[in-house]
């Protein structure tokens, strides 16, 4: 364990050079404060992996110094790792009302809600976390109740923006608290950590308020059922959809577990206002006139198991998408999801629906919750940091964010483009350096196991996925080269049995020859290796495939 | 076999409701003519599959009636299936000079070039294919030497557009032959098949010529090496890059097998003009000044094994991307490739390069080769078809193309939105109907095997990829329930051995109990099933995973 007396350090355990699994750490003298603990969804290079969470080895080694986990807002990439984290380190968690509500759903699913130490905060709280005085400022984003954080350490103030945009006409009338941001900047910010998601986009993001008129226009034109999908956590969007339904005399059916969950939590906690009698049960829909119904559902990313995908491929219980129904995507495809989304769109069009889809900003049905370039420059200008770390983005976003910071006057040598685990040490306000790193990386959640899937397992899965496998069983008489039984060759995912009889015979013949050639003074491992190599060559020559080959030798 | 006396039929064996594996068939009385034979690249739902080609069962059953295969142009989605097709049906192939050159490369790789019957045509040829008189018209596209086709059948003229855009200032000065198209339309078109790739895009596509000034500007600013990537087959683009290099005093190194191949073929056949001494060998580059070098390479789609990806991750032989080098993506990511492309961009930025990337039309470094909505309407207007089949596109593209056709006056009931295999029968010019279908679908090429990978194999591969596999070997004494040897449990892609000793022990104990409970009058299959079910339950309860379980029983 490394005890530091008079240094303040900052590093990320996730969120840098990636979108997802955000986790940042501030160490002031002997006090550790953690910001967010997100999850990330795997791509196809990680077959079978369910979720990626940060590696918290360093935190486990320094458990007694952790003063708490502060959560900036309730999105998956900021809260998705919390259950796995708390099971290992049951530290106090600080978050706003709605954020806590969303965290609690997760903790309940994992059966650890009762044992967790959750504390509700708002932007007016001041937390004393050892040597760190922590204050907050409200930001605008695509979920309510978001915080930015100012950490006053003995060596200066460090600001973490959380996720933000500037929206001067917000739906909940609670604009980002620019006055408090200005005051924090005026008092002096030594180091700023600011999110970079939309650093590639010039200009400013449109206001969430713009959606309303587009929704209204589409609702007015629709003559039959309306299906509309958005991120469940986008409570402001859900409120706008509810309000549009009220104005247009439609009642709402909620579909999809996360939609139902988030609406319940957001309503209970006062973030969403749905008049009595507005919500329908599924059983009520058939008896209603189609122009009186709107269905608000999950599946805007084309997730195969979500409500909208199942509706689109007619795999949904009693509800159907019918000709002349309207389907609105109030969302944009996240990179990587485009083909899934267009597949759903195709299926909906086949059912005869009028589908409004495409890049959300083009259809007027979606705006981003992340600051564009001019907004990032506004934040940099408000905070006037001496040092800057762009966070929450892939490399090119951080790269561009660095250029934006330079453009408003931050010295290039005072900007740190980090990797997860790279530590920025504040020695004093004139000496801020990055020279060391701590352990950081991806931990895979697979089934109920955490971290038990490593590179070897994944490599095997990729081989198995590519060309399948072949198991060859040979029983030998103990101590002899004589085959007692077999070889028996069995394949899965390789070639279909009946089509490949001749190939299997050749493999068996090849194994017999290999056993005969084997020097049986050598051990079994040599024989296995010989069989593997010889069969591999045979198969590649015949089929150009490279299945996994598993020889099994039984001595009798 | 079905002999039709006086009907003309049209259907697709690929290319409808998909982008890829284009193959269309026209049957006039007893004569079959095939248009294109493309391949399609699989997505992650088809693990291990190398290429998808059309199912040609129907053509094999009607071999003696096939008069030839006409190829509209040399893109993979129009020629990728040809080698596999010709191995089964060695019919005459008709294509233009450059298209033939690209086909020949493939046939050579497959060792069937000598046996193939290739015929060079141009737009002035007239082919008599039985009852079908075939004429051609030149179109503009992102590869030179493209044809549209007019088939004069006894019942009327059928036009197939091939892939096209309208470019009034083409790089090779050979504009699409709008006069001939107008003449064909004037003579009367009964049925039009027109491509739909960009049916979602309003307006008109920009001219290829626009790239030049953007290239020039970037070349003028660059102070060190320039790397530029584009589709190898985009010969006009390559010509513009070559010309820009000449104007800016840079010599060119070609990197990537397909780039070298296409440049060779296109130069030999006169489609590309590269002055003597312009091309560099890799060994010459180190001795040259960086501002004298441009590297034209493959990899604009982020393909992990292509030249640019390897350069970006410093896995390339002697050549390096260095700080201040410029990298230009003269291409747009194809849907599904975005994450691969941005990964390469991130790596290039990390090396300090100035990278010009993003949606090609935004950077001015790429234009599409497919007609936008106004161009599609122009083609429809020129041809004035009585009946219309939108082809070459996913469902929503065909859907929009139908609306475009309606907007210029084609009757909705005269427009056919088909599936591959759906047959449109022309009885006479007033009776054109779709009531029947023939066999059509995806055939998977995997290694050297064609069609030997079916749904069972793919399902197994998906299970193997998801949670790996477990092989359990038990030897029993013949006729008894007594275990002679084992159980031995072996896993791959499941959990890492050392971490899971306790689980493996439980599995083995579970198997022993299952063997004891087994009624050994029943056959081995029952025991295998019992072991599988019992172990499956145990594992799911403990790990929430569902690996493939393979019990192997050996009787001794």
PDB file of C-alpha atoms in Angstrom, chain B residues 94-349:
ATOM      1  CA  UNK B  94     -20.562 -11.523 -71.069  1.00  0.00           C
ATOM      2  CA  UNK B  95     -18.981  -8.402 -69.578  1.00  0.00           C
ATOM      3  CA  UNK B  96     -17.090  -5.256 -70.473  1.00  0.00           C
ATOM      4  CA  UNK B  97     -13.316  -5.042 -70.618  1.00  0.00           C
ATOM      5  CA  UNK B  98     -12.575  -3.897 -67.054  1.00  0.00           C
ATOM      6  CA  UNK B  99     -15.281  -6.087 -65.558  1.00  0.00           C
ATOM      7  CA  UNK B 100     -13.810  -9.109 -67.330  1.00  0.00           C
ATOM      8  CA  UNK B 101     -10.363  -8.187 -65.998  1.00  0.00           C
ATOM      9  CA  UNK B 102     -11.656  -8.249 -62.441  1.00  0.00           C
ATOM     10  CA  UNK B 103     -13.556 -11.492 -63.004  1.00  0.00           C
ATOM     11  CA  UNK B 104     -10.433 -13.093 -64.457  1.00  0.00           C
ATOM     12  CA  UNK B 105      -8.466 -12.386 -61.256  1.00  0.00           C
ATOM     13  CA  UNK B 106     -11.050 -14.388 -59.334  1.00  0.00           C
ATOM     14  CA  UNK B 107     -11.249 -17.237 -61.813  1.00  0.00           C
ATOM     15  CA  UNK B 108      -7.476 -17.524 -61.780  1.00  0.00           C
ATOM     16  CA  UNK B 109      -7.426 -17.744 -57.984  1.00  0.00           C
ATOM     17  CA  UNK B 110      -9.965 -20.545 -58.214  1.00  0.00           C
ATOM     18  CA  UNK B 111      -8.023 -22.275 -60.986  1.00  0.00           C
ATOM     19  CA  UNK B 112     -10.868 -22.195 -63.513  1.00  0.00           C
ATOM     20  CA  UNK B 113      -9.835 -19.336 -65.801  1.00  0.00           C
ATOM     21  CA  UNK B 114      -8.809 -21.593 -68.684  1.00  0.00           C
ATOM     22  CA  UNK B 115     -12.056 -23.518 -68.685  1.00  0.00           C
ATOM     23  CA  UNK B 116     -14.315 -20.481 -68.518  1.00  0.00           C
ATOM     24  CA  UNK B 117     -16.115 -19.030 -71.523  1.00  0.00           C
ATOM     25  CA  UNK B 118     -15.656 -15.278 -71.284  1.00  0.00           C
ATOM     26  CA  UNK B 119     -16.868 -12.830 -73.919  1.00  0.00           C
ATOM     27  CA  UNK B 120     -16.018  -9.150 -73.984  1.00  0.00           C
ATOM     28  CA  UNK B 121     -18.837  -6.790 -74.860  1.00  0.00           C
ATOM     29  CA  UNK B 122     -19.347  -3.053 -74.933  1.00  0.00           C
ATOM     30  CA  UNK B 123     -22.396  -0.829 -74.966  1.00  0.00           C
ATOM     31  CA  UNK B 124     -22.707  -1.072 -78.751  1.00  0.00           C
ATOM     32  CA  UNK B 125     -22.990  -4.819 -78.866  1.00  0.00           C
ATOM     33  CA  UNK B 126     -26.257  -6.556 -79.577  1.00  0.00           C
ATOM     34  CA  UNK B 127     -26.569 -10.076 -78.181  1.00  0.00           C
ATOM     35  CA  UNK B 128     -29.089 -12.549 -79.493  1.00  0.00           C
ATOM     36  CA  UNK B 129     -29.796 -14.918 -76.611  1.00  0.00           C
ATOM     37  CA  UNK B 130     -32.498 -17.198 -77.981  1.00  0.00           C
ATOM     38  CA  UNK B 131     -35.697 -15.212 -78.044  1.00  0.00           C
ATOM     39  CA  UNK B 132     -34.081 -12.289 -76.248  1.00  0.00           C
ATOM     40  CA  UNK B 133     -32.434  -9.434 -78.114  1.00  0.00           C
ATOM     41  CA  UNK B 134     -30.121  -7.707 -75.681  1.00  0.00           C
ATOM     42  CA  UNK B 135     -28.760  -4.169 -76.008  1.00  0.00           C
ATOM     43  CA  UNK B 136     -26.851  -2.029 -73.560  1.00  0.00           C
ATOM     44  CA  UNK B 137     -26.449   1.514 -72.286  1.00  0.00           C
ATOM     45  CA  UNK B 138     -23.515   3.043 -70.443  1.00  0.00           C
ATOM     46  CA  UNK B 139     -24.084   4.205 -66.856  1.00  0.00           C
ATOM     47  CA  UNK B 140     -21.966   6.178 -64.367  1.00  0.00           C
ATOM     48  CA  UNK B 141     -20.990   4.515 -61.108  1.00  0.00           C
ATOM     49  CA  UNK B 142     -18.059   4.248 -58.698  1.00  0.00           C
ATOM     50  CA  UNK B 143     -16.231   1.889 -61.040  1.00  0.00           C
ATOM     51  CA  UNK B 144     -15.728   2.374 -64.796  1.00  0.00           C
ATOM     52  CA  UNK B 145     -17.269   0.339 -67.584  1.00  0.00           C
ATOM     53  CA  UNK B 146     -20.781  -0.134 -66.155  1.00  0.00           C
ATOM     54  CA  UNK B 147     -23.726  -1.258 -68.205  1.00  0.00           C
ATOM     55  CA  UNK B 148     -27.457  -1.066 -67.997  1.00  0.00           C
ATOM     56  CA  UNK B 149     -29.285  -3.656 -70.085  1.00  0.00           C
ATOM     57  CA  UNK B 150     -32.382  -3.632 -72.277  1.00  0.00           C
ATOM     58  CA  UNK B 151     -33.888  -7.053 -73.008  1.00  0.00           C
ATOM     59  CA  UNK B 152     -36.259  -7.132 -75.958  1.00  0.00           C
ATOM     60  CA  UNK B 153     -38.472 -10.157 -75.377  1.00  0.00           C
ATOM     61  CA  UNK B 154     -41.394 -11.304 -77.468  1.00  0.00           C
ATOM     62  CA  UNK B 155     -43.735  -9.739 -74.914  1.00  0.00           C
ATOM     63  CA  UNK B 156     -41.984  -6.392 -74.459  1.00  0.00           C
ATOM     64  CA  UNK B 157     -38.791  -4.708 -73.304  1.00  0.00           C
ATOM     65  CA  UNK B 158     -37.382  -5.303 -69.853  1.00  0.00           C
ATOM     66  CA  UNK B 159     -34.699  -2.887 -68.621  1.00  0.00           C
ATOM     67  CA  UNK B 160     -32.192  -3.622 -65.827  1.00  0.00           C
ATOM     68  CA  UNK B 161     -30.327  -0.463 -64.784  1.00  0.00           C
ATOM     69  CA  UNK B 162     -27.320  -2.088 -63.170  1.00  0.00           C
ATOM     70  CA  UNK B 163     -25.826   0.236 -60.531  1.00  0.00           C
ATOM     71  CA  UNK B 164     -25.886   3.865 -61.547  1.00  0.00           C
ATOM     72  CA  UNK B 165     -25.806   7.527 -60.744  1.00  0.00           C
ATOM     73  CA  UNK B 166     -25.962  10.518 -63.051  1.00  0.00           C
ATOM     74  CA  UNK B 167     -22.689  12.442 -63.155  1.00  0.00           C
ATOM     75  CA  UNK B 168     -22.692  15.273 -65.711  1.00  0.00           C
ATOM     76  CA  UNK B 169     -18.998  15.984 -65.183  1.00  0.00           C
ATOM     77  CA  UNK B 170     -17.508  12.500 -64.966  1.00  0.00           C
ATOM     78  CA  UNK B 171     -13.800  12.044 -64.449  1.00  0.00           C
ATOM     79  CA  UNK B 172     -13.386   9.863 -67.544  1.00  0.00           C
ATOM     80  CA  UNK B 173     -15.552  12.227 -69.626  1.00  0.00           C
ATOM     81  CA  UNK B 174     -17.842   9.306 -70.470  1.00  0.00           C
ATOM     82  CA  UNK B 175     -21.149  10.454 -69.031  1.00  0.00           C
ATOM     83  CA  UNK B 176     -24.031   8.052 -68.670  1.00  0.00           C
ATOM     84  CA  UNK B 177     -25.610   7.634 -72.117  1.00  0.00           C
ATOM     85  CA  UNK B 178     -28.804   9.535 -71.412  1.00  0.00           C
ATOM     86  CA  UNK B 179     -29.672   9.749 -75.112  1.00  0.00           C
ATOM     87  CA  UNK B 180     -29.717   6.010 -75.514  1.00  0.00           C
ATOM     88  CA  UNK B 181     -31.725   5.663 -72.301  1.00  0.00           C
ATOM     89  CA  UNK B 182     -34.208   8.209 -73.657  1.00  0.00           C
ATOM     90  CA  UNK B 183     -34.476   6.262 -76.917  1.00  0.00           C
ATOM     91  CA  UNK B 184     -35.129   2.996 -75.091  1.00  0.00           C
ATOM     92  CA  UNK B 185     -37.807   4.710 -73.023  1.00  0.00           C
ATOM     93  CA  UNK B 186     -39.314   6.242 -76.118  1.00  0.00           C
ATOM     94  CA  UNK B 187     -39.574   2.851 -77.821  1.00  0.00           C
ATOM     95  CA  UNK B 188     -41.461   1.602 -74.772  1.00  0.00           C
ATOM     96  CA  UNK B 189     -40.392  -0.229 -71.626  1.00  0.00           C
ATOM     97  CA  UNK B 190     -42.782  -2.815 -70.279  1.00  0.00           C
ATOM     98  CA  UNK B 191     -40.876  -3.551 -67.061  1.00  0.00           C
ATOM     99  CA  UNK B 192     -38.046  -1.691 -65.320  1.00  0.00           C
ATOM    100  CA  UNK B 193     -35.735  -3.132 -62.673  1.00  0.00           C
ATOM    101  CA  UNK B 194     -33.857  -0.253 -61.032  1.00  0.00           C
ATOM    102  CA  UNK B 195     -31.374  -0.195 -58.161  1.00  0.00           C
ATOM    103  CA  UNK B 196     -32.439   1.306 -54.818  1.00  0.00           C
ATOM    104  CA  UNK B 197     -29.276   1.658 -52.687  1.00  0.00           C
ATOM    105  CA  UNK B 198     -29.638   5.397 -52.039  1.00  0.00           C
ATOM    106  CA  UNK B 199     -33.430   5.630 -52.233  1.00  0.00           C
ATOM    107  CA  UNK B 200     -33.417   7.062 -48.712  1.00  0.00           C
ATOM    108  CA  UNK B 201     -31.334  10.072 -49.751  1.00  0.00           C
ATOM    109  CA  UNK B 202     -33.126  13.160 -51.042  1.00  0.00           C
ATOM    110  CA  UNK B 203     -31.643  15.291 -53.809  1.00  0.00           C
ATOM    111  CA  UNK B 204     -28.872  14.272 -56.187  1.00  0.00           C
ATOM    112  CA  UNK B 205     -25.465  12.755 -55.543  1.00  0.00           C
ATOM    113  CA  UNK B 206     -22.482  15.083 -56.000  1.00  0.00           C
ATOM    114  CA  UNK B 207     -20.183  14.618 -58.978  1.00  0.00           C
ATOM    115  CA  UNK B 208     -17.039  12.533 -58.595  1.00  0.00           C
ATOM    116  CA  UNK B 209     -15.231  15.574 -59.992  1.00  0.00           C
ATOM    117  CA  UNK B 210     -15.779  17.490 -56.716  1.00  0.00           C
ATOM    118  CA  UNK B 211     -13.186  15.366 -54.940  1.00  0.00           C
ATOM    119  CA  UNK B 212     -10.338  16.880 -56.900  1.00  0.00           C
ATOM    120  CA  UNK B 213     -10.212  20.312 -55.300  1.00  0.00           C
ATOM    121  CA  UNK B 214     -10.475  18.882 -51.790  1.00  0.00           C
ATOM    122  CA  UNK B 215      -7.632  16.516 -52.530  1.00  0.00           C
ATOM    123  CA  UNK B 216      -5.555  19.351 -53.952  1.00  0.00           C
ATOM    124  CA  UNK B 217      -6.097  21.562 -50.935  1.00  0.00           C
ATOM    125  CA  UNK B 218      -5.085  18.831 -48.505  1.00  0.00           C
ATOM    126  CA  UNK B 219      -2.062  17.830 -50.585  1.00  0.00           C
ATOM    127  CA  UNK B 220      -0.874  21.442 -50.708  1.00  0.00           C
ATOM    128  CA  UNK B 221      -1.048  21.760 -46.904  1.00  0.00           C
ATOM    129  CA  UNK B 222       0.674  18.452 -46.160  1.00  0.00           C
ATOM    130  CA  UNK B 223       4.319  18.735 -45.176  1.00  0.00           C
ATOM    131  CA  UNK B 224       5.140  15.060 -44.756  1.00  0.00           C
ATOM    132  CA  UNK B 225       3.917  11.657 -46.026  1.00  0.00           C
ATOM    133  CA  UNK B 226       0.337  11.317 -47.213  1.00  0.00           C
ATOM    134  CA  UNK B 227      -1.577   8.086 -46.779  1.00  0.00           C
ATOM    135  CA  UNK B 228      -4.832   7.857 -48.685  1.00  0.00           C
ATOM    136  CA  UNK B 229      -7.325   5.031 -48.742  1.00  0.00           C
ATOM    137  CA  UNK B 230     -10.219   4.334 -51.072  1.00  0.00           C
ATOM    138  CA  UNK B 231     -12.002   1.348 -52.600  1.00  0.00           C
ATOM    139  CA  UNK B 232      -9.487  -0.207 -54.973  1.00  0.00           C
ATOM    140  CA  UNK B 233     -12.159  -0.678 -57.610  1.00  0.00           C
ATOM    141  CA  UNK B 234     -12.956   3.035 -57.660  1.00  0.00           C
ATOM    142  CA  UNK B 235     -10.665   3.565 -60.632  1.00  0.00           C
ATOM    143  CA  UNK B 236     -11.850   7.117 -61.243  1.00  0.00           C
ATOM    144  CA  UNK B 237     -10.941   8.016 -57.676  1.00  0.00           C
ATOM    145  CA  UNK B 238      -7.571   6.348 -58.086  1.00  0.00           C
ATOM    146  CA  UNK B 239      -7.056   8.372 -61.273  1.00  0.00           C
ATOM    147  CA  UNK B 240      -7.889  11.600 -59.434  1.00  0.00           C
ATOM    148  CA  UNK B 241      -5.452  10.674 -56.665  1.00  0.00           C
ATOM    149  CA  UNK B 242      -2.747   9.898 -59.219  1.00  0.00           C
ATOM    150  CA  UNK B 243      -3.379  13.229 -60.973  1.00  0.00           C
ATOM    151  CA  UNK B 244      -3.253  15.082 -57.658  1.00  0.00           C
ATOM    152  CA  UNK B 245       0.064  13.411 -56.880  1.00  0.00           C
ATOM    153  CA  UNK B 246       1.456  14.500 -60.237  1.00  0.00           C
ATOM    154  CA  UNK B 247       0.376  18.102 -59.665  1.00  0.00           C
ATOM    155  CA  UNK B 248       1.877  18.070 -56.168  1.00  0.00           C
ATOM    156  CA  UNK B 249       5.124  16.305 -57.030  1.00  0.00           C
ATOM    157  CA  UNK B 250       4.539  13.165 -55.045  1.00  0.00           C
ATOM    158  CA  UNK B 251       5.226   9.627 -56.154  1.00  0.00           C
ATOM    159  CA  UNK B 252       2.935   6.774 -55.234  1.00  0.00           C
ATOM    160  CA  UNK B 253       3.381   3.574 -53.321  1.00  0.00           C
ATOM    161  CA  UNK B 254       0.500   1.092 -53.707  1.00  0.00           C
ATOM    162  CA  UNK B 255      -0.254  -1.019 -50.632  1.00  0.00           C
ATOM    163  CA  UNK B 256      -2.681  -3.895 -50.316  1.00  0.00           C
ATOM    164  CA  UNK B 257      -3.295  -6.852 -52.589  1.00  0.00           C
ATOM    165  CA  UNK B 258      -6.583  -5.648 -54.072  1.00  0.00           C
ATOM    166  CA  UNK B 259      -5.158  -2.165 -54.730  1.00  0.00           C
ATOM    167  CA  UNK B 260      -2.189  -3.638 -56.589  1.00  0.00           C
ATOM    168  CA  UNK B 261      -4.413  -6.067 -58.517  1.00  0.00           C
ATOM    169  CA  UNK B 262      -7.005  -3.534 -59.603  1.00  0.00           C
ATOM    170  CA  UNK B 263      -4.443  -0.898 -60.561  1.00  0.00           C
ATOM    171  CA  UNK B 264      -2.629  -3.478 -62.665  1.00  0.00           C
ATOM    172  CA  UNK B 265      -5.750  -4.643 -64.471  1.00  0.00           C
ATOM    173  CA  UNK B 266      -7.130  -1.107 -64.916  1.00  0.00           C
ATOM    174  CA  UNK B 267      -3.819   0.163 -66.292  1.00  0.00           C
ATOM    175  CA  UNK B 268      -3.326  -2.769 -68.646  1.00  0.00           C
ATOM    176  CA  UNK B 269      -6.805  -2.286 -70.044  1.00  0.00           C
ATOM    177  CA  UNK B 270      -6.513   1.456 -70.443  1.00  0.00           C
ATOM    178  CA  UNK B 271      -8.837   2.660 -67.688  1.00  0.00           C
ATOM    179  CA  UNK B 272      -6.102   4.212 -65.598  1.00  0.00           C
ATOM    180  CA  UNK B 273      -3.237   6.382 -66.792  1.00  0.00           C
ATOM    181  CA  UNK B 274      -0.187   6.387 -64.570  1.00  0.00           C
ATOM    182  CA  UNK B 275       2.923   8.016 -66.111  1.00  0.00           C
ATOM    183  CA  UNK B 276       6.114   6.012 -66.215  1.00  0.00           C
ATOM    184  CA  UNK B 277       8.110   6.302 -62.976  1.00  0.00           C
ATOM    185  CA  UNK B 278       5.202   7.445 -60.802  1.00  0.00           C
ATOM    186  CA  UNK B 279       4.922   4.195 -58.864  1.00  0.00           C
ATOM    187  CA  UNK B 280       7.346   3.439 -56.049  1.00  0.00           C
ATOM    188  CA  UNK B 281       8.607   0.191 -54.606  1.00  0.00           C
ATOM    189  CA  UNK B 282       8.346  -0.122 -50.832  1.00  0.00           C
ATOM    190  CA  UNK B 283      12.132  -0.276 -50.602  1.00  0.00           C
ATOM    191  CA  UNK B 284      12.458   3.151 -52.257  1.00  0.00           C
ATOM    192  CA  UNK B 285      10.368   4.988 -49.670  1.00  0.00           C
ATOM    193  CA  UNK B 286      12.914   5.200 -46.820  1.00  0.00           C
ATOM    194  CA  UNK B 287      15.393   7.058 -49.008  1.00  0.00           C
ATOM    195  CA  UNK B 288      12.817   9.597 -50.141  1.00  0.00           C
ATOM    196  CA  UNK B 289      11.862  12.851 -48.567  1.00  0.00           C
ATOM    197  CA  UNK B 290       8.469  12.475 -46.837  1.00  0.00           C
ATOM    198  CA  UNK B 291       6.873  15.294 -48.799  1.00  0.00           C
ATOM    199  CA  UNK B 292       7.593  13.437 -52.046  1.00  0.00           C
ATOM    200  CA  UNK B 293       5.579  10.351 -51.088  1.00  0.00           C
ATOM    201  CA  UNK B 294       1.917   9.378 -51.168  1.00  0.00           C
ATOM    202  CA  UNK B 295       0.794   5.908 -50.110  1.00  0.00           C
ATOM    203  CA  UNK B 296      -2.411   4.686 -51.710  1.00  0.00           C
ATOM    204  CA  UNK B 297      -3.734   1.808 -49.677  1.00  0.00           C
ATOM    205  CA  UNK B 298      -6.622  -0.495 -48.836  1.00  0.00           C
ATOM    206  CA  UNK B 299      -8.351  -0.493 -45.447  1.00  0.00           C
ATOM    207  CA  UNK B 300     -10.813   2.382 -45.647  1.00  0.00           C
ATOM    208  CA  UNK B 301     -13.479   0.173 -44.046  1.00  0.00           C
ATOM    209  CA  UNK B 302     -11.263  -0.589 -41.050  1.00  0.00           C
ATOM    210  CA  UNK B 303     -10.720  -4.197 -42.164  1.00  0.00           C
ATOM    211  CA  UNK B 304      -8.345  -5.540 -39.484  1.00  0.00           C
ATOM    212  CA  UNK B 305      -5.974  -7.248 -41.947  1.00  0.00           C
ATOM    213  CA  UNK B 306      -5.827  -4.448 -44.534  1.00  0.00           C
ATOM    214  CA  UNK B 307      -2.790  -2.226 -45.025  1.00  0.00           C
ATOM    215  CA  UNK B 308      -4.138   0.847 -43.235  1.00  0.00           C
ATOM    216  CA  UNK B 309      -5.227  -1.042 -40.097  1.00  0.00           C
ATOM    217  CA  UNK B 310      -1.825  -2.641 -39.869  1.00  0.00           C
ATOM    218  CA  UNK B 311      -0.094   0.706 -40.370  1.00  0.00           C
ATOM    219  CA  UNK B 312      -2.321   2.244 -37.708  1.00  0.00           C
ATOM    220  CA  UNK B 313      -1.422  -0.369 -35.143  1.00  0.00           C
ATOM    221  CA  UNK B 314       2.254  -0.391 -36.199  1.00  0.00           C
ATOM    222  CA  UNK B 315       2.026  -3.945 -37.519  1.00  0.00           C
ATOM    223  CA  UNK B 316       3.373  -3.066 -40.944  1.00  0.00           C
ATOM    224  CA  UNK B 317       6.743  -4.146 -42.190  1.00  0.00           C
ATOM    225  CA  UNK B 318       9.055  -1.221 -42.802  1.00  0.00           C
ATOM    226  CA  UNK B 319       6.669   1.623 -43.320  1.00  0.00           C
ATOM    227  CA  UNK B 320       5.458   3.755 -40.418  1.00  0.00           C
ATOM    228  CA  UNK B 321       2.874   6.451 -39.850  1.00  0.00           C
ATOM    229  CA  UNK B 322       4.798   9.271 -38.153  1.00  0.00           C
ATOM    230  CA  UNK B 323       3.754  12.507 -36.455  1.00  0.00           C
ATOM    231  CA  UNK B 324       2.629  15.182 -38.937  1.00  0.00           C
ATOM    232  CA  UNK B 325       1.900  12.598 -41.633  1.00  0.00           C
ATOM    233  CA  UNK B 326      -1.520  13.047 -43.237  1.00  0.00           C
ATOM    234  CA  UNK B 327      -4.058  10.254 -43.589  1.00  0.00           C
ATOM    235  CA  UNK B 328      -7.077  10.739 -45.861  1.00  0.00           C
ATOM    236  CA  UNK B 329     -10.126   8.490 -45.839  1.00  0.00           C
ATOM    237  CA  UNK B 330     -11.491   8.898 -49.373  1.00  0.00           C
ATOM    238  CA  UNK B 331     -14.439   6.667 -48.483  1.00  0.00           C
ATOM    239  CA  UNK B 332     -17.412   6.435 -46.122  1.00  0.00           C
ATOM    240  CA  UNK B 333     -17.923   3.615 -43.627  1.00  0.00           C
ATOM    241  CA  UNK B 334     -20.413   1.049 -44.919  1.00  0.00           C
ATOM    242  CA  UNK B 335     -23.120   0.473 -42.264  1.00  0.00           C
ATOM    243  CA  UNK B 336     -21.774  -2.070 -39.801  1.00  0.00           C
ATOM    244  CA  UNK B 337     -18.137  -0.993 -40.284  1.00  0.00           C
ATOM    245  CA  UNK B 338     -18.262   2.243 -38.255  1.00  0.00           C
ATOM    246  CA  UNK B 339     -16.627   0.878 -35.126  1.00  0.00           C
ATOM    247  CA  UNK B 340     -13.803  -0.748 -37.075  1.00  0.00           C
ATOM    248  CA  UNK B 341     -13.151   2.492 -38.947  1.00  0.00           C
ATOM    249  CA  UNK B 342     -13.124   4.681 -35.831  1.00  0.00           C
ATOM    250  CA  UNK B 343     -10.733   2.232 -34.155  1.00  0.00           C
ATOM    251  CA  UNK B 344      -8.281   2.765 -37.018  1.00  0.00           C
ATOM    252  CA  UNK B 345      -8.790   6.550 -36.852  1.00  0.00           C
ATOM    253  CA  UNK B 346      -8.046   6.509 -33.103  1.00  0.00           C
ATOM    254  CA  UNK B 347      -4.849   4.545 -33.650  1.00  0.00           C
ATOM    255  CA  UNK B 348      -3.683   6.882 -36.423  1.00  0.00           C
ATOM    256  CA  UNK B 349      -4.324   9.937 -34.236  1.00  0.00           C
TER     257      UNK B 349
END
